[in-house]
Amino acid sequence: MSEINVMESERQGRYSPAEIELKWQARWDADAALYAAEEHSADKPKFYCIEMLPYPSGQLHMGHVRNYSIGDALARHMWMRGYNVLHPMGWDAFGLPAENAALKNNTPPREWTLANIAAMRKQMQRIGFSYDWATEVTTCLPEYYRWNQWFFLKMYEAGLAYRKKSKVNWCPECQTVLANEQVIDGRCWRHEDTVVEQRDLTQWFLRITKYADELLDGLDKLEGWPEKVRTMQRNWIGRSEGTLVDFAVEGRGKATAGPSTTATKDAASAQDDKSNVITVFTTRVDTIFGATSVQLAPEHAVAKAFASEDAALAAKIEELLEQQKRAREAGDVGAIEKHGVPTGRFAVNPFNGERVPIWVANYILADYGTGAIMSVPAHDERDFEFAEKYGLEVRRVIAAKGEEAPLPFTAEDDASLVDSGQWTGLGCEDAQRKMAAFAKANGFGTATVTYRLKDWGVSRQRYWGTPIPMVYCTKGHAGVEPGGVVAVPESALPVVLPEQVEITQQGGSPLGRIAEFVETTCPVCGGAARRETDTMDTFVDSSWYFYRYTDAKNAAAPFDSAKANYWFPIDQYIGGVEHAILHLIYSRFWTKVMRDLGLIKNDEPAERLFTQGMVIKDGAKMSKSKGNVVSPDSMISRYGADATRVYALFAVPPDKDLEWQEDGVAGVSRFLGRVHRLTMKYAGANASTAGDSTAGQELLRKLHQTIGKITQDFSGRWHFNTSIASIMILVNEIAARETAMDAGEVSGEVITQVFRGLTLLLAPFAPFLAAELWEQLGGEGAVFRAAWPVVDETLAREDEIEIPVQMNGKLTNVVKVPAGSDEATVKTAALADAKVAARIEGKTVVKVIVVPGKLVNLVVK
């Protein structure tokens, strides 16, 4: 060990994560500019990397650590690649848990939330995440939520925010309204055991449906998003092209049976009364001559009208409603056992004047489509099942070419209409166009496009949220009736939440009980007015927060457009797939609204999206509500932050679920200790001593192979688990040559290259240890600002490679040949191999197929 000019016993020491990590945390915390992005750099490419901001519940758990470790590794790598990186963090700070805590602990929501933020920020700093805290955003502070209110006013001006009475989703546990996207299998998204109720309330809505087509079409351009997320959004938007058709209700208004012209008049005359007409939406108007019943949701207006006149029928309809509720509780309304009741009433098919019976069915939902269907059993599987059960007529009106197909027959291609009046003989698509036009010309229907997506209900009967900036003028004035809506002027923003509030979660919003908040003056006439006491859905806060990161301290605007246009779209967004149809679809909508307001130029918020797997413990997703949380604090105290982070990245690929095993953290800690021991031992190698030993060449080869592997992993699918595994293999190679290095058989120059390269490769994953080793190796500046190592393909190339030899496609043996061997050399080596020669003895080699560098296949008879 003559080339190592340092006493091993003095330098090596024992790996002490706490000592090393606290040392570097103190240094990093003292340098406010350490992780700061540069202003609109012209000489560096930009990279905007963020993880979805957390709700400040009080403590991080390992699910958070895994998510943030992925983004942190990527941000550090991109700094080392020479990018101008923006890597911020903030807090989705409004929400129900703060009110629950206020009830439980008698602590005001603001105080509870800000204390939790301070605690979680401290945890993040201790773990070493590379956030620029100067860009921190906290959504519950007036300097942020005033811009929620500003956006609401802008949407109100543009006709995108409006108020109406509507049937809404009500969570009895939350005591508030939920958006459609917040109802999962009939239950509250926060309370998985609480069945959501339907209530009629006057609410504020955002007209997201105006952007339905653009939201749908834009998914095709989001090639950097997981297909699963795009599919979930397509299904949620649920675009369907079809026809609305009015069936007049016989015996109400002027509806009578008769030819189609009479039925047309009946449908038109019934339009004024919802109980006189049943409007159905169908994607297959070409099958309407096969309609043998009309079926209603139990809550349909016509069903209610019938029930009000017939107590026996009302009881049966109520039972159907109960069946729907039970199906929601079971979590799958689509799988409900189908039941229905005949009403004894009839509707008139406007295309042929035929009377069809009206049924009420439990599988028809009031909030889907029009809440009514025309039942065509011969050409719809669900309708066929219902008709078979209740003995309803099944009438074929679509026929395939050639042999008669069994029923139900649902195909459209190569099929045509039969027994369908003047449209008989037309192909299905042609008939759909012409029949929709006929319905429109005759006033009983029209071609239309429907969406599953509904306007976003944003009113919440809660305290801890953004106040909606509207007042209701008591006396009214020109253009506004008494009690009418008046917008708060922008100059009066923010409408600030009062801090001292009694929270009971009973009797509506707590704000309604605070006279000094509710009682105000009309900004137009100066007369008495009352404030809106609902607050905004907290998904409003998270729909645009990442724009605020680019200009977090701006007091004059939500953000500077020039700054946002430089950083957007986000280069890499990281978060859970559970947000696919909540946050992710709302944020896309918000981006398009801001674009139309002239604030930004981009159409989509993020170019690439990565959805990490969950952390599982005791068979369930790690969460505070399930009581299976593992605190990173306990892991850090035992093994260190680096070991905790590296395990979260190493255990499985980042897109797969991770089953938590503390033994794995302990194993990673031992590995890092080994890296520390070896690096400290050879940190004093004299880099000026040269040499070209076999051991040195082998170390350089493995180093550059590892550089190439990890560089590829960062550029592709983020196989951080295999990246870290390749670092472990490199360390094993180093340890295997420890004797050779001690004997001076490996030059100081090679030793220095190897350990500097190892440290740089480790830096995105274990930043504390990498910083310490970089300093000990004499590296200048922050390790994650050093240049990422570049693979030397010549050094990485193996002297020999292994080539599989197959016989008639089956593996026979593996032979070694010099790297870069030509086809003739590989062929000779394969045929000369003893095992291969024995297998082909007495046989004829018909052909030898050589795939250079890959395999040899012998075709033998």
Coordinates of N, CA, C and O in Angstrom, one line a residue, residues 521-666:
T521 N -71.7 44.9 2.9 CA -72.5 45.8 2.1 C -72.3 45.4 0.6 O -71.3 44.8 0.2
C522 N -73.3 45.7 -0.2 CA -73.3 45.4 -1.6 C -72.2 46.3 -2.3 O -72.3 47.6 -2.1
P523 N -71.3 45.8 -3.0 CA -70.3 46.7 -3.6 C -70.8 47.5 -4.8 O -70.1 48.4 -5.2
V524 N -72.1 47.3 -5.2 CA -72.6 48.1 -6.3 C -73.5 49.2 -5.7 O -73.3 50.4 -6.1
C525 N -74.5 48.8 -4.9 CA -75.4 49.8 -4.4 C -75.1 50.4 -3.0 O -75.7 51.3 -2.5
G526 N -74.2 49.7 -2.3 CA -73.9 50.1 -0.9 C -74.8 49.7 0.1 O -74.7 50.0 1.3
G527 N -75.9 49.0 -0.3 CA -76.9 48.5 0.7 C -76.5 47.3 1.4 O -75.4 46.7 1.2
A528 N -77.3 46.8 2.3 CA -77.0 45.6 3.1 C -76.9 44.4 2.1 O -77.6 44.2 1.1
A529 N -76.0 43.5 2.5 CA -75.7 42.3 1.8 C -75.2 41.2 2.7 O -74.7 41.5 3.8
R530 N -75.3 40.0 2.3 CA -74.6 38.9 3.1 C -73.6 38.1 2.2 O -73.9 38.0 1.0
R531 N -72.6 37.7 2.8 CA -71.6 37.0 2.1 C -72.0 35.5 1.8 O -72.7 35.0 2.6
E532 N -71.4 35.0 0.7 CA -71.5 33.6 0.5 C -70.8 32.9 1.6 O -69.6 33.3 1.9
T533 N -71.4 31.9 2.2 CA -70.7 31.2 3.3 C -70.1 29.8 2.9 O -69.5 29.2 3.8
D534 N -70.4 29.4 1.7 CA -69.7 28.2 1.2 C -68.2 28.5 0.9 O -67.9 29.7 0.6
T535 N -67.4 27.5 1.0 CA -66.0 27.7 0.6 C -65.7 26.8 -0.6 O -66.5 25.9 -1.0
M536 N -64.6 27.0 -1.2 CA -64.3 26.3 -2.4 C -63.7 24.9 -2.2 O -63.0 24.7 -1.2
D537 N -64.0 24.0 -3.1 CA -63.4 22.7 -3.1 C -61.9 22.8 -3.0 O -61.3 23.6 -3.7
T538 N -61.3 22.0 -2.2 CA -59.8 22.1 -2.0 C -59.0 21.7 -3.3 O -57.9 22.0 -3.4
F539 N -59.7 21.0 -4.2 CA -59.0 20.7 -5.5 C -58.8 22.0 -6.3 O -58.0 22.0 -7.3
V540 N -59.5 23.1 -6.0 CA -59.2 24.4 -6.6 C -57.8 24.8 -6.3 O -57.0 25.2 -7.1
D541 N -57.4 24.6 -5.0 CA -56.1 25.0 -4.6 C -55.0 24.3 -5.3 O -54.0 24.9 -5.7
S542 N -55.2 23.0 -5.6 CA -54.1 22.2 -6.2 C -54.2 22.2 -7.7 O -53.4 21.5 -8.4
S543 N -55.1 23.0 -8.3 CA -55.3 23.0 -9.7 C -54.3 23.9 -10.4 O -54.1 23.7 -11.7
W544 N -53.6 24.8 -9.7 CA -52.7 25.7 -10.3 C -51.5 26.0 -9.5 O -50.7 26.9 -9.9
Y545 N -51.3 25.3 -8.4 CA -50.2 25.7 -7.5 C -48.8 25.7 -8.1 O -47.9 26.5 -7.8
F546 N -48.7 24.8 -9.1 CA -47.3 24.6 -9.7 C -47.0 25.9 -10.6 O -45.8 26.1 -10.9
Y547 N -48.0 26.7 -11.0 CA -47.7 27.9 -11.6 C -47.2 29.0 -10.6 O -46.3 29.8 -10.9
R548 N -47.7 28.9 -9.4 CA -47.3 29.9 -8.4 C -45.9 29.6 -8.0 O -45.2 30.6 -7.6
Y549 N -45.4 28.4 -8.0 CA -44.0 28.1 -7.7 C -43.1 29.0 -8.5 O -42.0 29.3 -8.0
T550 N -43.4 29.3 -9.7 CA -42.5 30.0 -10.6 C -42.4 31.5 -10.2 O -41.4 32.2 -10.6
D551 N -43.3 32.0 -9.3 CA -43.2 33.4 -8.9 C -44.0 33.5 -7.6 O -45.0 34.2 -7.4
A552 N -43.5 32.8 -6.6 CA -44.2 32.5 -5.3 C -44.5 33.8 -4.5 O -45.4 33.8 -3.7
K553 N -43.7 34.8 -4.7 CA -43.9 36.0 -3.8 C -44.6 37.2 -4.5 O -44.6 38.3 -3.9
N554 N -45.1 36.9 -5.7 CA -45.8 38.0 -6.4 C -47.1 38.4 -5.7 O -48.0 37.6 -5.5
A555 N -47.1 39.7 -5.4 CA -48.3 40.2 -4.7 C -49.3 40.9 -5.6 O -50.4 41.3 -5.2
A556 N -48.9 41.1 -6.9 CA -49.7 41.8 -7.8 C -50.4 41.0 -8.8 O -51.3 41.4 -9.5
A557 N -50.0 39.7 -8.9 CA -50.7 38.8 -9.9 C -50.4 37.4 -9.4 O -49.6 37.1 -8.5
P558 N -51.2 36.4 -9.9 CA -51.0 35.0 -9.5 C -49.5 34.6 -9.8 O -48.9 33.8 -9.1
F559 N -49.0 35.1 -10.9 CA -47.6 34.8 -11.3 C -47.3 35.7 -12.5 O -48.1 36.3 -13.1
D560 N -46.0 35.9 -12.7 CA -45.5 36.6 -13.9 C -45.6 35.7 -15.1 O -45.0 34.6 -15.1
S561 N -46.3 36.1 -16.1 CA -46.5 35.2 -17.3 C -45.2 34.8 -17.9 O -45.1 33.7 -18.4
A562 N -44.3 35.8 -18.0 CA -43.0 35.5 -18.6 C -42.3 34.3 -17.9 O -41.6 33.5 -18.5
K563 N -42.3 34.3 -16.5 CA -41.7 33.3 -15.8 C -42.4 32.0 -16.0 O -41.8 30.9 -16.1
A564 N -43.7 32.0 -16.0 CA -44.5 30.7 -16.2 C -44.2 30.2 -17.5 O -44.0 29.0 -17.7
N565 N -44.2 31.0 -18.5 CA -44.0 30.6 -19.9 C -42.6 30.0 -20.1 O -42.4 29.2 -21.0
Y566 N -41.6 30.5 -19.3 CA -40.3 29.9 -19.4 C -40.2 28.5 -18.8 O -39.7 27.6 -19.4
W567 N -40.9 28.3 -17.7 CA -40.8 27.0 -17.0 C -41.8 25.9 -17.5 O -41.6 24.7 -17.4
F568 N -42.9 26.4 -18.1 CA -43.9 25.4 -18.5 C -43.8 25.0 -19.9 O -43.4 25.8 -20.8
P569 N -44.3 23.8 -20.2 CA -44.9 22.8 -19.3 C -43.9 22.2 -18.4 O -42.7 22.2 -18.6
I570 N -44.4 21.6 -17.3 CA -43.6 20.9 -16.3 C -42.9 19.7 -17.1 O -43.6 19.0 -17.9
D571 N -41.6 19.6 -16.9 CA -40.9 18.5 -17.6 C -41.2 17.1 -17.0 O -41.2 16.2 -17.7
Q572 N -41.3 17.1 -15.6 CA -41.6 15.8 -15.0 C -42.5 16.1 -13.8 O -42.1 16.8 -12.9
Y573 N -43.6 15.5 -13.8 CA -44.6 15.5 -12.7 C -44.7 14.1 -12.1 O -44.8 13.1 -12.8
I574 N -44.7 14.0 -10.8 CA -44.6 12.7 -10.1 C -45.7 12.7 -9.0 O -45.8 13.6 -8.2
G575 N -46.5 11.6 -9.0 CA -47.5 11.5 -8.0 C -48.3 10.2 -8.2 O -48.0 9.4 -9.1
G576 N -49.3 10.0 -7.4 CA -50.1 8.8 -7.4 C -51.1 8.7 -8.4 O -51.8 9.7 -8.8
V577 N -51.4 7.5 -9.0 CA -52.4 7.3 -10.0 C -53.8 7.6 -9.5 O -54.7 7.8 -10.2
E578 N -54.0 7.6 -8.1 CA -55.3 7.8 -7.6 C -55.8 9.2 -7.9 O -57.0 9.5 -7.7
H579 N -54.9 10.1 -8.4 CA -55.3 11.5 -8.7 C -55.7 11.6 -10.2 O -55.9 12.8 -10.7
A580 N -55.8 10.5 -10.9 CA -56.0 10.6 -12.4 C -57.3 11.4 -12.8 O -57.2 12.1 -13.8
I581 N -58.4 11.2 -12.1 CA -59.6 11.9 -12.5 C -60.0 12.9 -11.4 O -61.2 13.3 -11.4
L582 N -59.2 13.3 -10.6 CA -59.4 14.4 -9.6 C -58.5 15.5 -10.0 O -58.7 16.3 -10.9
H583 N -57.4 15.6 -9.2 CA -56.4 16.6 -9.4 C -55.9 16.8 -10.9 O -55.9 17.9 -11.4
L584 N -55.6 15.6 -11.5 CA -55.0 15.7 -12.9 C -56.0 16.2 -13.9 O -55.5 16.9 -14.9
I585 N -57.2 15.9 -13.8 CA -58.2 16.4 -14.8 C -58.6 17.9 -14.5 O -58.7 18.7 -15.4
Y586 N -58.7 18.2 -13.2 CA -58.9 19.6 -12.9 C -57.8 20.5 -13.2 O -58.0 21.7 -13.7
S587 N -56.6 20.1 -13.0 CA -55.4 20.9 -13.4 C -55.3 21.2 -14.9 O -54.9 22.2 -15.3
R588 N -55.7 20.2 -15.6 CA -55.7 20.4 -17.1 C -56.7 21.4 -17.5 O -56.5 22.3 -18.4
F589 N -57.9 21.3 -16.9 CA -59.0 22.3 -17.1 C -58.5 23.7 -16.7 O -58.6 24.7 -17.5
W590 N -57.9 23.8 -15.6 CA -57.4 25.1 -15.1 C -56.4 25.7 -16.0 O -56.4 26.9 -16.3
T591 N -55.5 24.9 -16.5 CA -54.5 25.4 -17.5 C -55.1 25.9 -18.7 O -54.7 27.0 -19.2
K592 N -56.1 25.3 -19.2 CA -56.8 25.8 -20.4 C -57.5 27.1 -20.2 O -57.6 28.0 -21.0
V593 N -58.1 27.2 -19.0 CA -58.8 28.5 -18.7 C -57.7 29.6 -18.6 O -57.9 30.7 -19.1
M594 N -56.6 29.4 -17.9 CA -55.5 30.4 -17.8 C -55.0 30.8 -19.2 O -54.7 31.9 -19.4
R595 N -54.9 29.8 -20.0 CA -54.4 30.1 -21.4 C -55.4 31.0 -22.1 O -55.0 32.0 -22.7
D596 N -56.7 30.7 -21.9 CA -57.7 31.6 -22.6 C -57.8 33.0 -22.0 O -58.3 33.9 -22.6
L597 N -57.3 33.1 -20.7 CA -57.3 34.4 -20.1 C -56.0 35.2 -20.5 O -55.8 36.3 -20.1
G598 N -55.1 34.5 -21.3 CA -53.9 35.2 -21.7 C -52.8 35.1 -20.8 O -51.8 35.8 -21.0
L599 N -52.9 34.3 -19.7 CA -51.8 34.3 -18.7 C -50.7 33.4 -19.1 O -49.5 33.6 -18.7
I600 N -50.9 32.3 -19.9 CA -49.9 31.4 -20.2 C -50.1 31.0 -21.7 O -51.1 31.3 -22.3
K601 N -49.1 30.3 -22.2 CA -49.1 29.8 -23.6 C -49.4 28.3 -23.8 O -49.8 27.9 -24.9
N602 N -49.0 27.6 -22.8 CA -49.1 26.1 -22.9 C -50.6 25.6 -22.8 O -51.4 26.2 -22.1
D603 N -50.8 24.5 -23.4 CA -52.2 23.9 -23.4 C -52.3 22.9 -22.3 O -53.4 22.6 -21.8
E604 N -51.2 22.3 -21.8 CA -51.2 21.2 -20.8 C -50.2 21.6 -19.7 O -49.2 22.2 -20.0
P605 N -50.5 21.2 -18.5 CA -49.6 21.5 -17.4 C -48.3 20.8 -17.4 O -47.3 21.3 -17.0
A606 N -48.3 19.5 -17.8 CA -47.1 18.7 -17.7 C -46.9 17.8 -18.9 O -47.8 17.2 -19.4
E607 N -45.6 17.8 -19.4 CA -45.2 17.1 -20.5 C -45.2 15.6 -20.2 O -45.6 14.7 -21.0
R608 N -44.6 15.3 -19.0 CA -44.4 13.9 -18.6 C -45.0 13.7 -17.2 O -44.8 14.6 -16.3
L609 N -45.6 12.6 -17.0 CA -46.2 12.2 -15.7 C -45.7 10.8 -15.3 O -45.7 9.9 -16.2
F610 N -45.3 10.7 -14.1 CA -44.9 9.4 -13.6 C -45.7 9.1 -12.4 O -45.8 9.9 -11.4
T611 N -46.4 7.9 -12.3 CA -47.2 7.5 -11.2 C -46.5 6.4 -10.4 O -46.3 5.3 -11.0
Q612 N -46.0 6.7 -9.3 CA -45.2 5.7 -8.5 C -46.1 4.7 -7.8 O -47.3 5.0 -7.6
G613 N -45.6 3.6 -7.5 CA -46.3 2.6 -6.8 C -46.5 3.0 -5.4 O -45.9 3.9 -4.8
M614 N -47.4 2.3 -4.7 CA -47.7 2.5 -3.3 C -46.7 1.8 -2.4 O -46.0 0.9 -2.8
V615 N -46.6 2.3 -1.2 CA -45.9 1.5 -0.1 C -46.9 0.7 0.7 O -47.9 1.3 1.2
I616 N -46.7 -0.6 0.7 CA -47.7 -1.5 1.4 C -47.1 -2.0 2.7 O -45.9 -2.4 2.8
K617 N -47.9 -2.0 3.7 CA -47.5 -2.6 5.0 C -48.7 -3.4 5.5 O -49.8 -2.9 5.5
D618 N -48.5 -4.6 6.0 CA -49.5 -5.4 6.6 C -50.7 -5.6 5.5 O -51.9 -5.6 5.9
G619 N -50.3 -5.7 4.3 CA -51.3 -6.0 3.2 C -52.1 -4.8 2.7 O -53.0 -5.0 2.0
A620 N -51.8 -3.6 3.2 CA -52.6 -2.4 2.8 C -51.7 -1.3 2.5 O -50.6 -1.2 3.0
K621 N -52.3 -0.3 1.7 CA -51.5 0.9 1.5 C -51.2 1.6 2.8 O -52.1 1.7 3.7
M622 N -50.0 2.1 2.9 CA -49.6 2.8 4.1 C -50.3 4.1 4.2 O -50.2 4.9 3.3
S623 N -51.0 4.3 5.3 CA -51.8 5.5 5.5 C -52.1 5.7 7.0 O -52.2 4.7 7.7
K624 N -52.2 6.9 7.4 CA -52.5 7.2 8.8 C -53.8 6.6 9.2 O -53.9 6.1 10.3
S625 N -54.8 6.7 8.3 CA -56.1 6.2 8.7 C -56.1 4.7 8.9 O -57.0 4.2 9.7
K626 N -55.2 3.9 8.3 CA -55.2 2.5 8.5 C -54.2 2.1 9.6 O -54.2 0.9 10.0
G627 N -53.6 3.0 10.2 CA -52.7 2.7 11.4 C -51.5 1.9 11.1 O -50.9 1.2 12.0
N628 N -51.1 1.9 9.8 CA -49.9 1.1 9.4 C -48.7 1.9 8.9 O -47.9 1.5 8.1
V629 N -48.7 3.1 9.4 CA -47.7 4.1 9.0 C -46.3 3.8 9.6 O -46.2 3.4 10.8
V630 N -45.2 3.8 8.8 CA -43.9 3.8 9.3 C -43.3 5.2 9.2 O -43.2 5.7 8.1
S631 N -42.8 5.7 10.3 CA -42.3 7.1 10.3 C -40.9 7.0 9.8 O -40.0 6.2 10.2
P632 N -40.5 8.0 8.9 CA -39.1 8.0 8.4 C -38.2 8.4 9.6 O -37.0 8.1 9.6
D633 N -38.7 9.1 10.6 CA -37.9 9.5 11.7 C -37.3 8.3 12.4 O -36.1 8.3 12.8
S634 N -38.1 7.2 12.6 CA -37.5 6.1 13.3 C -36.5 5.4 12.4 O -35.5 4.9 12.9
M635 N -36.7 5.3 11.1 CA -35.7 4.7 10.2 C -34.4 5.5 10.2 O -33.3 5.0 10.2
I636 N -34.6 6.9 10.2 CA -33.4 7.7 10.1 C -32.6 7.6 11.4 O -31.3 7.5 11.4
S637 N -33.3 7.5 12.5 CA -32.5 7.4 13.8 C -31.7 6.1 13.9 O -30.7 6.0 14.5
R638 N -32.2 5.0 13.2 CA -31.6 3.7 13.3 C -30.5 3.6 12.2 O -29.4 3.0 12.4
Y639 N -30.9 4.0 11.0 CA -30.1 3.7 9.8 C -29.5 4.9 9.0 O -28.7 4.7 8.2
G640 N -30.1 6.0 9.2 CA -29.7 7.2 8.5 C -30.7 7.5 7.4 O -31.4 6.7 6.9
A641 N -30.7 8.8 6.9 CA -31.6 9.2 5.9 C -31.2 8.6 4.5 O -32.1 8.2 3.7
D642 N -29.9 8.5 4.3 CA -29.5 8.0 3.0 C -29.9 6.5 2.8 O -30.4 6.1 1.8
A643 N -29.8 5.7 3.9 CA -30.2 4.3 3.8 C -31.7 4.2 3.6 O -32.2 3.4 2.8
T644 N -32.4 5.1 4.2 CA -33.9 5.1 4.1 C -34.3 5.4 2.7 O -35.2 4.8 2.1
R645 N -33.7 6.4 2.1 CA -34.0 6.9 0.7 C -33.6 5.8 -0.3 O -34.4 5.4 -1.2
V646 N -32.4 5.3 -0.1 CA -31.9 4.3 -1.1 C -32.7 3.0 -1.1 O -33.1 2.5 -2.1
Y647 N -33.2 2.6 0.1 CA -34.0 1.4 0.2 C -35.4 1.7 -0.6 O -35.8 0.8 -1.3
A648 N -35.9 2.9 -0.4 CA -37.2 3.2 -1.0 C -37.1 3.1 -2.6 O -38.0 2.8 -3.3
L649 N -35.9 3.4 -3.1 CA -35.6 3.4 -4.5 C -35.1 2.0 -5.0 O -35.3 1.7 -6.2
F650 N -34.5 1.2 -4.1 CA -33.9 0.0 -4.5 C -34.8 -1.2 -4.4 O -34.6 -2.2 -5.2
A651 N -35.7 -1.3 -3.5 CA -36.5 -2.5 -3.2 C -37.2 -3.0 -4.4 O -37.2 -4.2 -4.7
V652 N -37.9 -2.2 -5.2 CA -38.6 -2.6 -6.4 C -38.6 -1.4 -7.4 O -38.2 -0.3 -7.0
P653 N -38.9 -1.7 -8.7 CA -39.0 -0.5 -9.6 C -40.0 0.5 -9.1 O -41.0 0.2 -8.4
P654 N -39.7 1.8 -9.4 CA -40.5 2.9 -8.8 C -42.0 2.9 -9.2 O -42.8 3.5 -8.5
D655 N -42.4 2.2 -10.3 CA -43.8 2.2 -10.6 C -44.5 1.0 -10.0 O -45.7 0.8 -10.2
K656 N -43.8 0.1 -9.2 CA -44.5 -1.0 -8.6 C -44.7 -0.8 -7.1 O -44.0 0.1 -6.5
D657 N -45.7 -1.5 -6.6 CA -45.9 -1.4 -5.1 C -44.7 -2.0 -4.3 O -44.2 -3.0 -4.7
L658 N -44.4 -1.3 -3.2 CA -43.3 -1.7 -2.4 C -43.8 -2.3 -1.1 O -44.6 -1.6 -0.4
E659 N -43.5 -3.5 -0.8 CA -43.9 -4.1 0.5 C -42.8 -3.8 1.5 O -41.7 -4.2 1.4
W660 N -43.2 -3.0 2.5 CA -42.2 -2.5 3.4 C -41.5 -3.6 4.2 O -42.2 -4.4 4.9
Q661 N -40.2 -3.5 4.3 CA -39.4 -4.5 5.1 C -38.3 -3.7 5.7 O -37.3 -3.3 5.0
E662 N -38.3 -3.6 7.0 CA -37.2 -2.8 7.7 C -35.9 -3.5 7.5 O -34.8 -2.8 7.5
D663 N -35.8 -4.8 7.4 CA -34.6 -5.5 7.2 C -33.9 -5.0 5.9 O -32.6 -5.0 5.9
G664 N -34.6 -4.6 4.9 CA -34.0 -4.1 3.7 C -33.3 -2.8 4.0 O -32.2 -2.5 3.4
V665 N -33.8 -1.9 4.9 CA -33.1 -0.7 5.2 C -31.8 -1.0 5.9 O -30.8 -0.4 5.6
A666 N -31.9 -2.0 6.8 CA -30.6 -2.3 7.5 C -29.6 -2.8 6.5 O -28.4 -2.5 6.6

